[in-house]
mmCIF file of N, CA and C in Angstrom:
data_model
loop_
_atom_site.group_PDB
_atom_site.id
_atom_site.type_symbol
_atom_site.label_atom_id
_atom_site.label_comp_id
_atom_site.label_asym_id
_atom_site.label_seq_id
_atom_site.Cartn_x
_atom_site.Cartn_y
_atom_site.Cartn_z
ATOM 1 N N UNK A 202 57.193 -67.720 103.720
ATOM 2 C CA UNK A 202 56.145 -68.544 104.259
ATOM 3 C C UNK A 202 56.095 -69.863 103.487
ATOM 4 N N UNK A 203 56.188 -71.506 104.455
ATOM 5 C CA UNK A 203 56.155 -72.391 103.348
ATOM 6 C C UNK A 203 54.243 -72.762 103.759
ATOM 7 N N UNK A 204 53.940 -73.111 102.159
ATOM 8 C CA UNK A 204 52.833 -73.956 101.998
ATOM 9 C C UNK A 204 52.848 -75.079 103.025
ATOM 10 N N UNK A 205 51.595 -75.566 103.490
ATOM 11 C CA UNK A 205 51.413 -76.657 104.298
ATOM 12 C C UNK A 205 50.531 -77.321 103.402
ATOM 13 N N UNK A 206 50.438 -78.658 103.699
ATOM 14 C CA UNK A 206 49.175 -79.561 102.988
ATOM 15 C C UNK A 206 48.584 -80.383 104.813
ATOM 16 N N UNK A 207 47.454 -80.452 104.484
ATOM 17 C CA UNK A 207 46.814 -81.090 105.713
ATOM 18 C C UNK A 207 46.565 -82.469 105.849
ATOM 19 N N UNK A 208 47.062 -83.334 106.501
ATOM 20 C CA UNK A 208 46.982 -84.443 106.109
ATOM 21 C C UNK A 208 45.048 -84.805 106.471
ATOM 22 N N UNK A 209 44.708 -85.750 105.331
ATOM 23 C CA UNK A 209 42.996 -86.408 104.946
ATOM 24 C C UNK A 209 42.934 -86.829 106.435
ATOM 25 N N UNK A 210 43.924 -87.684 107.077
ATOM 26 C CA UNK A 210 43.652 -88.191 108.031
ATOM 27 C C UNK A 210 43.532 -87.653 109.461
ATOM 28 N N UNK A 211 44.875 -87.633 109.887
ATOM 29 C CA UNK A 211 45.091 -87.108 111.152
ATOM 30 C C UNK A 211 44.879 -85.540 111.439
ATOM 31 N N UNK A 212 44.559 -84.767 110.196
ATOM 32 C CA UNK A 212 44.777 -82.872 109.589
ATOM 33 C C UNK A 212 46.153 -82.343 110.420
ATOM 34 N N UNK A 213 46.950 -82.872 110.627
ATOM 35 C CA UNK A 213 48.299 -82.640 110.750
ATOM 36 C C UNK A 213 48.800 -82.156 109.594
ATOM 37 N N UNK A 214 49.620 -80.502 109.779
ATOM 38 C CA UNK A 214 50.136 -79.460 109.028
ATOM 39 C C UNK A 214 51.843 -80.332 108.390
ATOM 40 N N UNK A 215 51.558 -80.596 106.992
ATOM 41 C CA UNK A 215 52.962 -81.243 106.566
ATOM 42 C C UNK A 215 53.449 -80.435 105.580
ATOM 43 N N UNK A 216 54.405 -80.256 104.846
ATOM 44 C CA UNK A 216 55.507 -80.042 103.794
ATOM 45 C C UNK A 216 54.725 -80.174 102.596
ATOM 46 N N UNK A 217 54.581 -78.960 101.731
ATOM 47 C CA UNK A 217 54.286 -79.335 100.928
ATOM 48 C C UNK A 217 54.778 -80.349 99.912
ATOM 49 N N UNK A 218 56.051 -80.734 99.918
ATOM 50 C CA UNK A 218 56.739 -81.699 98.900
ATOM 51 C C UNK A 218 56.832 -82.844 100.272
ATOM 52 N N UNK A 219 56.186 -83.134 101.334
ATOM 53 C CA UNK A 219 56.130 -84.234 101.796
ATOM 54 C C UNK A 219 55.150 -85.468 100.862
ATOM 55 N N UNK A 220 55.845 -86.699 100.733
ATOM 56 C CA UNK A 220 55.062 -87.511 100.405
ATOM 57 C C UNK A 220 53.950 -87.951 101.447
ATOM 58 N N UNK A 221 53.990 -88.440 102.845
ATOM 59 C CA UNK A 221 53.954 -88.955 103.882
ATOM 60 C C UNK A 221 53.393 -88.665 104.786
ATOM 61 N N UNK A 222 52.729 -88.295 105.485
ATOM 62 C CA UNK A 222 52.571 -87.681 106.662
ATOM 63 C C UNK A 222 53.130 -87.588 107.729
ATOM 64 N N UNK A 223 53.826 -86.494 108.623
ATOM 65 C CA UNK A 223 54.861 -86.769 109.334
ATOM 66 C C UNK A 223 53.852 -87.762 110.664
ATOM 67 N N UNK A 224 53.293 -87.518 110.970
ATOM 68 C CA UNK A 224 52.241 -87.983 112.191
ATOM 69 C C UNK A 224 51.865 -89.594 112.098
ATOM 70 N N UNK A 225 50.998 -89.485 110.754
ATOM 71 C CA UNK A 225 50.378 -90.895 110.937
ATOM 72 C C UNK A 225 50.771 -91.511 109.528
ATOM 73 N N UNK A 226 51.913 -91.003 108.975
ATOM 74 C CA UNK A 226 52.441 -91.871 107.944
ATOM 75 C C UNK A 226 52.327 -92.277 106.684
ATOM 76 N N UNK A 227 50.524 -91.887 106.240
ATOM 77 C CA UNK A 227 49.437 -92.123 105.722
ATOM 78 C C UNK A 227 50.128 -90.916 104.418
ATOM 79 N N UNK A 228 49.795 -91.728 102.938
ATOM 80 C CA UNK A 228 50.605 -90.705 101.897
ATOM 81 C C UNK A 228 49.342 -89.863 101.518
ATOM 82 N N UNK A 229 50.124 -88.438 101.245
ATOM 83 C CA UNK A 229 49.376 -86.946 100.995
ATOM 84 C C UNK A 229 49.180 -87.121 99.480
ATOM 85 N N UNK A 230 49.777 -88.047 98.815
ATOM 86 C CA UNK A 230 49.610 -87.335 97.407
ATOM 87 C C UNK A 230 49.356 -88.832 96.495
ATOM 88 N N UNK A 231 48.160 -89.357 95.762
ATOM 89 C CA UNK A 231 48.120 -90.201 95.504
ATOM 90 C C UNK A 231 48.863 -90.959 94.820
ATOM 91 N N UNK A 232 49.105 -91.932 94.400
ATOM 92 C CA UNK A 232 50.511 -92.351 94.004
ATOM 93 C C UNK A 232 49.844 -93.094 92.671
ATOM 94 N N UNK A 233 50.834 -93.287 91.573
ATOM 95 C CA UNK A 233 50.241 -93.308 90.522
ATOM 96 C C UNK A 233 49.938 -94.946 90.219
ATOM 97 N N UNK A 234 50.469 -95.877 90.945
ATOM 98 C CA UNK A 234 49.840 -96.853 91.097
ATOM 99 C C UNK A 234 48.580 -97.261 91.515
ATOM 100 N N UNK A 235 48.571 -96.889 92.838
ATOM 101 C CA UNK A 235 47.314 -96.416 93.328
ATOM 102 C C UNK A 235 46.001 -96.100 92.811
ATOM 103 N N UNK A 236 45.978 -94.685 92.045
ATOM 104 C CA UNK A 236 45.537 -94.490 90.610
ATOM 105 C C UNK A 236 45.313 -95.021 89.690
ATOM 106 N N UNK A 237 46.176 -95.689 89.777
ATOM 107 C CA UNK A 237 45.880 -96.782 88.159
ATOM 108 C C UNK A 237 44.735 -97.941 88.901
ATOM 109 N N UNK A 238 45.290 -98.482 89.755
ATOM 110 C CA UNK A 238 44.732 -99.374 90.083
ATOM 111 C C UNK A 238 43.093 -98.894 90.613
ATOM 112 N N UNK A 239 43.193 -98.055 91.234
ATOM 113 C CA UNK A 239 41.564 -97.683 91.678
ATOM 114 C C UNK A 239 40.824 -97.352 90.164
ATOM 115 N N UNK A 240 41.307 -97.011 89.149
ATOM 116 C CA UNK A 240 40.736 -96.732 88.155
ATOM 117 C C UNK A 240 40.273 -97.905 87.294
ATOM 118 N N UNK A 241 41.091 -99.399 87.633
ATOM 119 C CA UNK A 241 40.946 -100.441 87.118
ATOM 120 C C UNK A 241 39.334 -100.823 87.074
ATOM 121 N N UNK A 242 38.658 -101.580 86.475
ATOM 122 C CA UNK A 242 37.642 -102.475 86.773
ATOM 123 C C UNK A 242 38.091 -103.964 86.927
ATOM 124 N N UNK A 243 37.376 -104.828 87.711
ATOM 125 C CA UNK A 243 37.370 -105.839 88.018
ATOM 126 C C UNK A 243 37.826 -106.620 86.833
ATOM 127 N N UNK A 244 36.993 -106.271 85.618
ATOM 128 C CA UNK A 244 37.095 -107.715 84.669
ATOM 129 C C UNK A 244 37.700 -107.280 83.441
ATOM 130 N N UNK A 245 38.514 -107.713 82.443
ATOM 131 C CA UNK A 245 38.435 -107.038 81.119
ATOM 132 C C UNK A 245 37.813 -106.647 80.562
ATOM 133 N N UNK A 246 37.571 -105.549 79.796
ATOM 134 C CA UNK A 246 36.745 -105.358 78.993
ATOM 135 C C UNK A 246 36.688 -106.062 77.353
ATOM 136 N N UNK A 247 37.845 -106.595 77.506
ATOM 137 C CA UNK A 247 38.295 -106.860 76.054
ATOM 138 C C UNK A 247 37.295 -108.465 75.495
ATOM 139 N N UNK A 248 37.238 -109.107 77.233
ATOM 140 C CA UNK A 248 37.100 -110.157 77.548
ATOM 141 C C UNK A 248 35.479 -110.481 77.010
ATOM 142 N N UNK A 249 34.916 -109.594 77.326
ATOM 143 C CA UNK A 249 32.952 -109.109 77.381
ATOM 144 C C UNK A 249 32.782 -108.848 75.683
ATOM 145 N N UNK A 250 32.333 -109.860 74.738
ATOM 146 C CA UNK A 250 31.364 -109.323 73.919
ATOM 147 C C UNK A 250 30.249 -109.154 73.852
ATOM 148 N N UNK A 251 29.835 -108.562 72.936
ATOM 149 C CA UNK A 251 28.573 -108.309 72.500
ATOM 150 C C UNK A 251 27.914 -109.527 72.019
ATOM 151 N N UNK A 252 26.325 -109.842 72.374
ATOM 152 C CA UNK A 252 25.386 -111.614 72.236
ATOM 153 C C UNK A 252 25.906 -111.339 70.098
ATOM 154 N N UNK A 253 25.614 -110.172 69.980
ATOM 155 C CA UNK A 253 25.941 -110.660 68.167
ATOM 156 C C UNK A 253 26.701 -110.846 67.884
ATOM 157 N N UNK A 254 27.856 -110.691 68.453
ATOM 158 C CA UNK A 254 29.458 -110.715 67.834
ATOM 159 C C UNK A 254 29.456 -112.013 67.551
ATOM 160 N N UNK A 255 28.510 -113.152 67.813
ATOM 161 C CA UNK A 255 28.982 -114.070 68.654
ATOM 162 C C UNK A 255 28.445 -115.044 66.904
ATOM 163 N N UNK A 256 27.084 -114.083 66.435
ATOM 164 C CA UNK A 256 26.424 -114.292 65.227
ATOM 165 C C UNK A 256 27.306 -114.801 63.946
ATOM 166 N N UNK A 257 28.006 -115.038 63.675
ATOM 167 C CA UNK A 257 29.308 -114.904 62.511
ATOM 168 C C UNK A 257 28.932 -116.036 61.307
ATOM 169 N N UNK A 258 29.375 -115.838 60.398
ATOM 170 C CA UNK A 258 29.876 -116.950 59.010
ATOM 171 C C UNK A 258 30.664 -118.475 60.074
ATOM 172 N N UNK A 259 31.513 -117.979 61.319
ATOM 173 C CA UNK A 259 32.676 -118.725 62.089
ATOM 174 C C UNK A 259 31.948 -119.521 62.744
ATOM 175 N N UNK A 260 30.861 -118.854 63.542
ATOM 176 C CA UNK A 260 29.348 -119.336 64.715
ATOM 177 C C UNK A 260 28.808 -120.856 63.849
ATOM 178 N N UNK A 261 28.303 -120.760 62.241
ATOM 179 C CA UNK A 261 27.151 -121.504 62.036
ATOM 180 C C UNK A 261 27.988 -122.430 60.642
ATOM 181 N N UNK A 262 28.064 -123.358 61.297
ATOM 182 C CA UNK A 262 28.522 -124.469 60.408
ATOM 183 C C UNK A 262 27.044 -125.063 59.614
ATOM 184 N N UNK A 263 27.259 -125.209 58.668
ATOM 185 C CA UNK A 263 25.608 -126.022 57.862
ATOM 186 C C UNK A 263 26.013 -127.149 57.789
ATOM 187 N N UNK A 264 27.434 -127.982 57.596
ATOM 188 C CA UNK A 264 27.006 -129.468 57.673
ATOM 189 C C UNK A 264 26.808 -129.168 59.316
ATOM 190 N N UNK A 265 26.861 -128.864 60.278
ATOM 191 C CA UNK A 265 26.257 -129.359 61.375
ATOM 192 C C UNK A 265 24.832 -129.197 61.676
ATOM 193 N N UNK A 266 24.562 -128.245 61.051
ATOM 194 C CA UNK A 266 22.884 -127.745 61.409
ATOM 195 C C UNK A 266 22.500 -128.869 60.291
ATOM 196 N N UNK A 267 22.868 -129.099 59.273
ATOM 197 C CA UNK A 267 22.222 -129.874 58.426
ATOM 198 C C UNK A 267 22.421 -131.210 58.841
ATOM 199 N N UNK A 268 23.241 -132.025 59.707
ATOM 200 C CA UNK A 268 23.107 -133.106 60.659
ATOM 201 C C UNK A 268 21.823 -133.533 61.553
ATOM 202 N N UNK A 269 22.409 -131.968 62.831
ATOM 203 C CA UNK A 269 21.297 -131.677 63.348
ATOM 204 C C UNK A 269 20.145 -131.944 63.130
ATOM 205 N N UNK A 270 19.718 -131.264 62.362
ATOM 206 C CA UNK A 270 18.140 -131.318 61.421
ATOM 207 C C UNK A 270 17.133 -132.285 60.898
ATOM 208 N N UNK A 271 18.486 -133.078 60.616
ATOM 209 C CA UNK A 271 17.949 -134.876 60.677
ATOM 210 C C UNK A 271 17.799 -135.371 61.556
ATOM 211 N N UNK A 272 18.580 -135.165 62.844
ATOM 212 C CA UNK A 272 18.655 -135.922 63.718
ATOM 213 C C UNK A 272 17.123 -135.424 64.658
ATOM 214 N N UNK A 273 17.043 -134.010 64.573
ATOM 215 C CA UNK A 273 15.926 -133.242 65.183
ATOM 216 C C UNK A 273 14.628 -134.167 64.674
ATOM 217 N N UNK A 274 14.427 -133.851 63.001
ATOM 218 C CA UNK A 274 13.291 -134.641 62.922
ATOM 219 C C UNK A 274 13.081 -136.204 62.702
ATOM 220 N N UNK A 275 14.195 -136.792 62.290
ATOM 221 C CA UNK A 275 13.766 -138.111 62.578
ATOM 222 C C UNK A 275 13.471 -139.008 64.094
ATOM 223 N N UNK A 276 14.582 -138.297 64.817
ATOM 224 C CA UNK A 276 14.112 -138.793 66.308
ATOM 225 C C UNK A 276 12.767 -138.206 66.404
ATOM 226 N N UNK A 277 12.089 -137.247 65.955
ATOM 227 C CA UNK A 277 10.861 -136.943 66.158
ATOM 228 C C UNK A 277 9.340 -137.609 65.688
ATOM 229 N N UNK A 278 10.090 -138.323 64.316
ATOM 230 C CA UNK A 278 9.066 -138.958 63.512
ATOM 231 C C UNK A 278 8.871 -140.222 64.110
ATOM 232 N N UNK A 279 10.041 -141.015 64.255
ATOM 233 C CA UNK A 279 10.197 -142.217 65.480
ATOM 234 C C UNK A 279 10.026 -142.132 66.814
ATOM 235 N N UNK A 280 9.620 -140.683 67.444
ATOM 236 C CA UNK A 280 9.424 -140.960 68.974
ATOM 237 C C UNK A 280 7.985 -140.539 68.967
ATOM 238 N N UNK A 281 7.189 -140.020 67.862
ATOM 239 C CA UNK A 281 5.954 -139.767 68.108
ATOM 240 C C UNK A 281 4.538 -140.875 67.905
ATOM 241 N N UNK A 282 6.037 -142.080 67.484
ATOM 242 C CA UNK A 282 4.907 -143.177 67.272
ATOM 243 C C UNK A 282 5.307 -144.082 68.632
ATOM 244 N N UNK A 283 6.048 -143.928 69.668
ATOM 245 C CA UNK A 283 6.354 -144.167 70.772
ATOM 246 C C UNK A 283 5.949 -143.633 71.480
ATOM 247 N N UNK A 284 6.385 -142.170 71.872
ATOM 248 C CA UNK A 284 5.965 -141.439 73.504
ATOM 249 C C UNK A 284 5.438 -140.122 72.370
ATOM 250 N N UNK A 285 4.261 -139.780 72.231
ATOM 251 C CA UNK A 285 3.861 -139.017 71.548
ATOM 252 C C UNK A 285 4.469 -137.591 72.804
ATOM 253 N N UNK A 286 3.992 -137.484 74.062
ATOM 254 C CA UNK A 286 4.164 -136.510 74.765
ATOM 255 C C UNK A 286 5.365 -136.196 74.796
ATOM 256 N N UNK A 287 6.591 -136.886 74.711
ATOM 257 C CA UNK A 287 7.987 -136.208 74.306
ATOM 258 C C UNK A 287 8.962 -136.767 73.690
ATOM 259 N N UNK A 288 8.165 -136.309 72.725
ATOM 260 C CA UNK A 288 9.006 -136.544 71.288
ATOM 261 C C UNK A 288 9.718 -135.333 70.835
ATOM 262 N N UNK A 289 9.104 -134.032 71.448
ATOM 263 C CA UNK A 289 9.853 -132.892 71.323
ATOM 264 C C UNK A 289 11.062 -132.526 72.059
ATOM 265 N N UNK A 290 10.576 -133.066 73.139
ATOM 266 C CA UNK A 290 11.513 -132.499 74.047
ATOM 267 C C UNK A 290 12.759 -133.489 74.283
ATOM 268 N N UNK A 291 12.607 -134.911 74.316
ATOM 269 C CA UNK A 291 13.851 -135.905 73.481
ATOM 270 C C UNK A 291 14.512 -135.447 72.061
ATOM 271 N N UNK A 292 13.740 -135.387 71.047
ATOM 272 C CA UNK A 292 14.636 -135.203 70.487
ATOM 273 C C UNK A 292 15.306 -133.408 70.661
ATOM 274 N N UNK A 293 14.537 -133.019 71.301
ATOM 275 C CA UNK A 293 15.387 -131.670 71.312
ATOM 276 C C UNK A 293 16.618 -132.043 72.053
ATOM 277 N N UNK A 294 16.584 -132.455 73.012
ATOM 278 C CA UNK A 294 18.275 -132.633 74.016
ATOM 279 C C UNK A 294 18.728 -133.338 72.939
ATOM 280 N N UNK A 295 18.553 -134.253 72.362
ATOM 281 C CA UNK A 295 19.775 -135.438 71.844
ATOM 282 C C UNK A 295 20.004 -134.042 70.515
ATOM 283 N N UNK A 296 19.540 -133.626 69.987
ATOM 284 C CA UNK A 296 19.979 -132.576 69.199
ATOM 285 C C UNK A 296 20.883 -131.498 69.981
ATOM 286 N N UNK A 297 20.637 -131.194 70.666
ATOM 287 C CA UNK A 297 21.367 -130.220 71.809
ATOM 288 C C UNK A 297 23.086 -131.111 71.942
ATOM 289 N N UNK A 298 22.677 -132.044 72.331
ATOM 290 C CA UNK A 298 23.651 -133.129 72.799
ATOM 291 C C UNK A 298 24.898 -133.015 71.680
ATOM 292 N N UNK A 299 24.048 -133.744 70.720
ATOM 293 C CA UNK A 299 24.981 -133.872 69.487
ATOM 294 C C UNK A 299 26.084 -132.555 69.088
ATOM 295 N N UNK A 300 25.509 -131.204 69.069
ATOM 296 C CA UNK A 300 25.773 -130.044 68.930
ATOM 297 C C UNK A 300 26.874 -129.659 70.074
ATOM 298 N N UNK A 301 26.793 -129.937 71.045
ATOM 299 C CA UNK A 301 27.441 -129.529 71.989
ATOM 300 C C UNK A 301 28.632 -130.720 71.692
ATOM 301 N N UNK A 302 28.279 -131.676 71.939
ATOM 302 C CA UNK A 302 29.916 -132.888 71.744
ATOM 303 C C UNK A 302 30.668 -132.302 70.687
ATOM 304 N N UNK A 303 29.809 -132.286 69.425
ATOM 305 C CA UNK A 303 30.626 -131.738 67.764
ATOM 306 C C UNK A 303 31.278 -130.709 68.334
ATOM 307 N N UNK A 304 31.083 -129.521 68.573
ATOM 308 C CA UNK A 304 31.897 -127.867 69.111
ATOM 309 C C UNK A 304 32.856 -128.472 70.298
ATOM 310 N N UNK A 305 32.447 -129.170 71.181
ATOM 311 C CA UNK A 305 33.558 -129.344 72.539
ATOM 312 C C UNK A 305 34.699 -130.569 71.879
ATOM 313 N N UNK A 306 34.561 -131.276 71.119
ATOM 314 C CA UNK A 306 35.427 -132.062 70.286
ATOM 315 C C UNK A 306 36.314 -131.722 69.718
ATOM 316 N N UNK A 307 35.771 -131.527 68.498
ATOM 317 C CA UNK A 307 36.139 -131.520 67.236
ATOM 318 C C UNK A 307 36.750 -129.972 66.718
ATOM 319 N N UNK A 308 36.300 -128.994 67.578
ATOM 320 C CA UNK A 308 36.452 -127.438 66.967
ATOM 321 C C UNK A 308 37.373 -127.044 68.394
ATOM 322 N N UNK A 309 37.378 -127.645 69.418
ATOM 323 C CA UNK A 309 38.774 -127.426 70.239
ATOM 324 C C UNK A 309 38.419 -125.743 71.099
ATOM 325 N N UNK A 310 37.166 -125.644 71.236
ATOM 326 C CA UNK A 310 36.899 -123.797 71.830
ATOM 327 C C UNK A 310 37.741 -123.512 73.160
ATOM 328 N N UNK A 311 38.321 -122.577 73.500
ATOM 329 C CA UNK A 311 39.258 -122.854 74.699
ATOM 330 C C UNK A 311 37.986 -122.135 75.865
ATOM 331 N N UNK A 312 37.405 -121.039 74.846
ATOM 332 C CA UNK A 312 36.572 -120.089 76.032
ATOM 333 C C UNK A 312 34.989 -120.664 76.049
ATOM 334 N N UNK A 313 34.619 -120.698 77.086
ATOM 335 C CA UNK A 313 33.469 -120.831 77.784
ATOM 336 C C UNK A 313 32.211 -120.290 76.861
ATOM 337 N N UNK A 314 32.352 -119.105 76.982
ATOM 338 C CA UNK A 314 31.248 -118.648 76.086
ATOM 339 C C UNK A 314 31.114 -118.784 75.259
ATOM 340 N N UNK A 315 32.575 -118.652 74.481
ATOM 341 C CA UNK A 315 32.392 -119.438 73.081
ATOM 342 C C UNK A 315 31.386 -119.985 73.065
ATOM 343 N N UNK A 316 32.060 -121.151 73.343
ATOM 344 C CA UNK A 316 30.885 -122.667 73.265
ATOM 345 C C UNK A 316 29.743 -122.484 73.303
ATOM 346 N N UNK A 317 29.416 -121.836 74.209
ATOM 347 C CA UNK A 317 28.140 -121.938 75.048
ATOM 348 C C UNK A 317 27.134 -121.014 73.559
ATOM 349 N N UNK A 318 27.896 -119.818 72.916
ATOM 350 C CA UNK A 318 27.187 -118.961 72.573
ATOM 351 C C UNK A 318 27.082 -120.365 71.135
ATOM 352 N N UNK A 319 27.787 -120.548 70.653
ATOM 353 C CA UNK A 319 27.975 -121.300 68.880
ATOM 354 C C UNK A 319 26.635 -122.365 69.201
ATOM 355 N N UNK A 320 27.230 -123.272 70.278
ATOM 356 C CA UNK A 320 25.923 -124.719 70.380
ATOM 357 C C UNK A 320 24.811 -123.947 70.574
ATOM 358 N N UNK A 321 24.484 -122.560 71.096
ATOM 359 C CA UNK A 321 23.206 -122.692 71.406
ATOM 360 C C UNK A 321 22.860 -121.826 69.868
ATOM 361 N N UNK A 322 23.943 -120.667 69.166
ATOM 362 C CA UNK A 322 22.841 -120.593 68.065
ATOM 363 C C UNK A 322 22.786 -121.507 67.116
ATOM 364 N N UNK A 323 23.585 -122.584 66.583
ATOM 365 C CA UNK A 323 23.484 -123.775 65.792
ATOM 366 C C UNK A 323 22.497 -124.569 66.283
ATOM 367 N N UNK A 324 21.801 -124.573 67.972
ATOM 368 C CA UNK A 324 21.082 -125.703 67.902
ATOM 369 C C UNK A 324 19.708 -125.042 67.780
ATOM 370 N N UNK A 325 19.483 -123.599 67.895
ATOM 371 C CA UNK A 325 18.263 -122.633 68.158
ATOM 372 C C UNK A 325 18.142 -122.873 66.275
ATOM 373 N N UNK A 326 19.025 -123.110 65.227
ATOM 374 C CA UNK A 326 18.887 -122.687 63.773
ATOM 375 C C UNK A 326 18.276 -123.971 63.528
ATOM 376 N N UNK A 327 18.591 -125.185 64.159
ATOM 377 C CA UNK A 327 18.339 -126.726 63.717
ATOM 378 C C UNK A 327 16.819 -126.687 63.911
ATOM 379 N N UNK A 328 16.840 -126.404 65.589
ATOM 380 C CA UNK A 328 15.316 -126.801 66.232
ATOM 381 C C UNK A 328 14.316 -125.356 64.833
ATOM 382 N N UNK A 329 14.738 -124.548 64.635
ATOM 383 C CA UNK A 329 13.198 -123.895 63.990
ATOM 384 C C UNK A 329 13.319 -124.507 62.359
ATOM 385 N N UNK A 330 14.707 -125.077 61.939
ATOM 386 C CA UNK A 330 14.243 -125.571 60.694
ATOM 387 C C UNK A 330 13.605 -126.875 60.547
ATOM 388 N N UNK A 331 13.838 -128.027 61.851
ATOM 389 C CA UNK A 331 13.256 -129.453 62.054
ATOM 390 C C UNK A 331 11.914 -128.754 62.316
ATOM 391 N N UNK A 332 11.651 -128.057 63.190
ATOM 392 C CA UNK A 332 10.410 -127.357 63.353
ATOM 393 C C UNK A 332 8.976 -127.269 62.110
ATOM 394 N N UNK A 333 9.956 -126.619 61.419
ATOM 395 C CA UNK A 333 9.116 -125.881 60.210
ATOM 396 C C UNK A 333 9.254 -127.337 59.253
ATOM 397 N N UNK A 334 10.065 -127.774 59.080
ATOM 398 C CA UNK A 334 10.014 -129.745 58.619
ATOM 399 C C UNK A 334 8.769 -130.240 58.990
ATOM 400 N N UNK A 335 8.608 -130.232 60.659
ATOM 401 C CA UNK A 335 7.662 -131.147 60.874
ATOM 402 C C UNK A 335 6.095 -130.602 60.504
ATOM 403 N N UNK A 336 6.676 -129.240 60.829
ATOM 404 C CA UNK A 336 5.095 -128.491 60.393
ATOM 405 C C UNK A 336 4.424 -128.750 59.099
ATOM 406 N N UNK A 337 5.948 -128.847 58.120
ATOM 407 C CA UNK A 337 5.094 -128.922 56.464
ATOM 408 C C UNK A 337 4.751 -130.597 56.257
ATOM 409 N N UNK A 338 5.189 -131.379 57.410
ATOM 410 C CA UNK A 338 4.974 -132.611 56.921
ATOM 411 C C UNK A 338 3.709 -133.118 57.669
ATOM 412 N N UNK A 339 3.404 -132.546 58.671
ATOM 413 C CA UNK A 339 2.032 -132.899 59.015
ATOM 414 C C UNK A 339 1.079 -131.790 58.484
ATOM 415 N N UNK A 340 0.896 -130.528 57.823
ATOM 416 C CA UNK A 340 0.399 -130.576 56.190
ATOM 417 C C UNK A 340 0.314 -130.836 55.472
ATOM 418 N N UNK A 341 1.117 -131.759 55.238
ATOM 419 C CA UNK A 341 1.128 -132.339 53.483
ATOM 420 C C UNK A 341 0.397 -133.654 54.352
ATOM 421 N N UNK A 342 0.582 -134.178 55.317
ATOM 422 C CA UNK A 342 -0.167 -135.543 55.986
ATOM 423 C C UNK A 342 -1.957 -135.003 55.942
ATOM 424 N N UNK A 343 -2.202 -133.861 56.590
ATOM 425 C CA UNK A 343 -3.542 -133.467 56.102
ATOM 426 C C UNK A 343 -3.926 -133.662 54.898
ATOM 427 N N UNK A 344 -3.973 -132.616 53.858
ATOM 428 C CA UNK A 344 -4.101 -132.302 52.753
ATOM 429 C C UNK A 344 -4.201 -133.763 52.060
ATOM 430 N N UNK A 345 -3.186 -134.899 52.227
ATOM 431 C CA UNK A 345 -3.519 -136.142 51.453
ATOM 432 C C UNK A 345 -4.075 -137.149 52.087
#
């Protein structure tokens, strides 16, 4: 007695060592390409880090944050005797700005995120230390 396999499709009785289906052609036995490939995901995985990986000694340059920082609060000290209402938010972009040209320049990043991840934690480290600058300096402006 030989084994039959049924074909998924047409249930036409085939060979067990048929690849094929004699009927509708359609293969009985998945093929290891096939396999591989349905097992694939869309994107690399290798490609996807983790938001901390991104955190590094490599991420945070200090002469740039320490650029930054000047640039954060002095455009701030000079735009608040101009446009008091955005003096924050000017000098925040031109700080942003600066940060982003320096990394897309000068440091040559080929990947996207890269970039994207370094300028934004170098410029997130600038803005809370100009921050905490301006805070102690309009305390010490109270106080005297």
């Amino acid at each position: 007695m030989v084994s039959t396999v049924l074909c998924p499709r047409c249930k036409t009785k085939n060979s067990k060592t048929a690849e094929i289906c004699y009927n509708c052609k359609k293969p009985l036995k998945p093929s290891k390409k096939s396999s591989e490939t349905s097992s694939k995901k869309p994107y690399k995985e290798s490609s996807k880090k983790p938001l901390l990986s991104y955190f590094n000694r490599e991420s945070v340059d200090l002469k740039i944050i320490a650029i930054g920082t000047v640039i954060f609060v002095l455009s701030n000290v000079i735009l608040l005797e101009i446009a008091e209402d955005y003096a924050v938010l000017i000098s925040g972009f031109a700080t942003l700005m600066f940060t982003y040209l320096v990394f897309k320049n000068y440091y040559k990043i080929n990947e996207t995120r890269s970039l994207e991840m370094k300028v934004l934690i170098n410029y997130l480290i600038m803005a809370l230390i100009g921050i905490l600058v301006l805070v102690f300096m309009f305390f010490a402006k109270i106080i005297n």
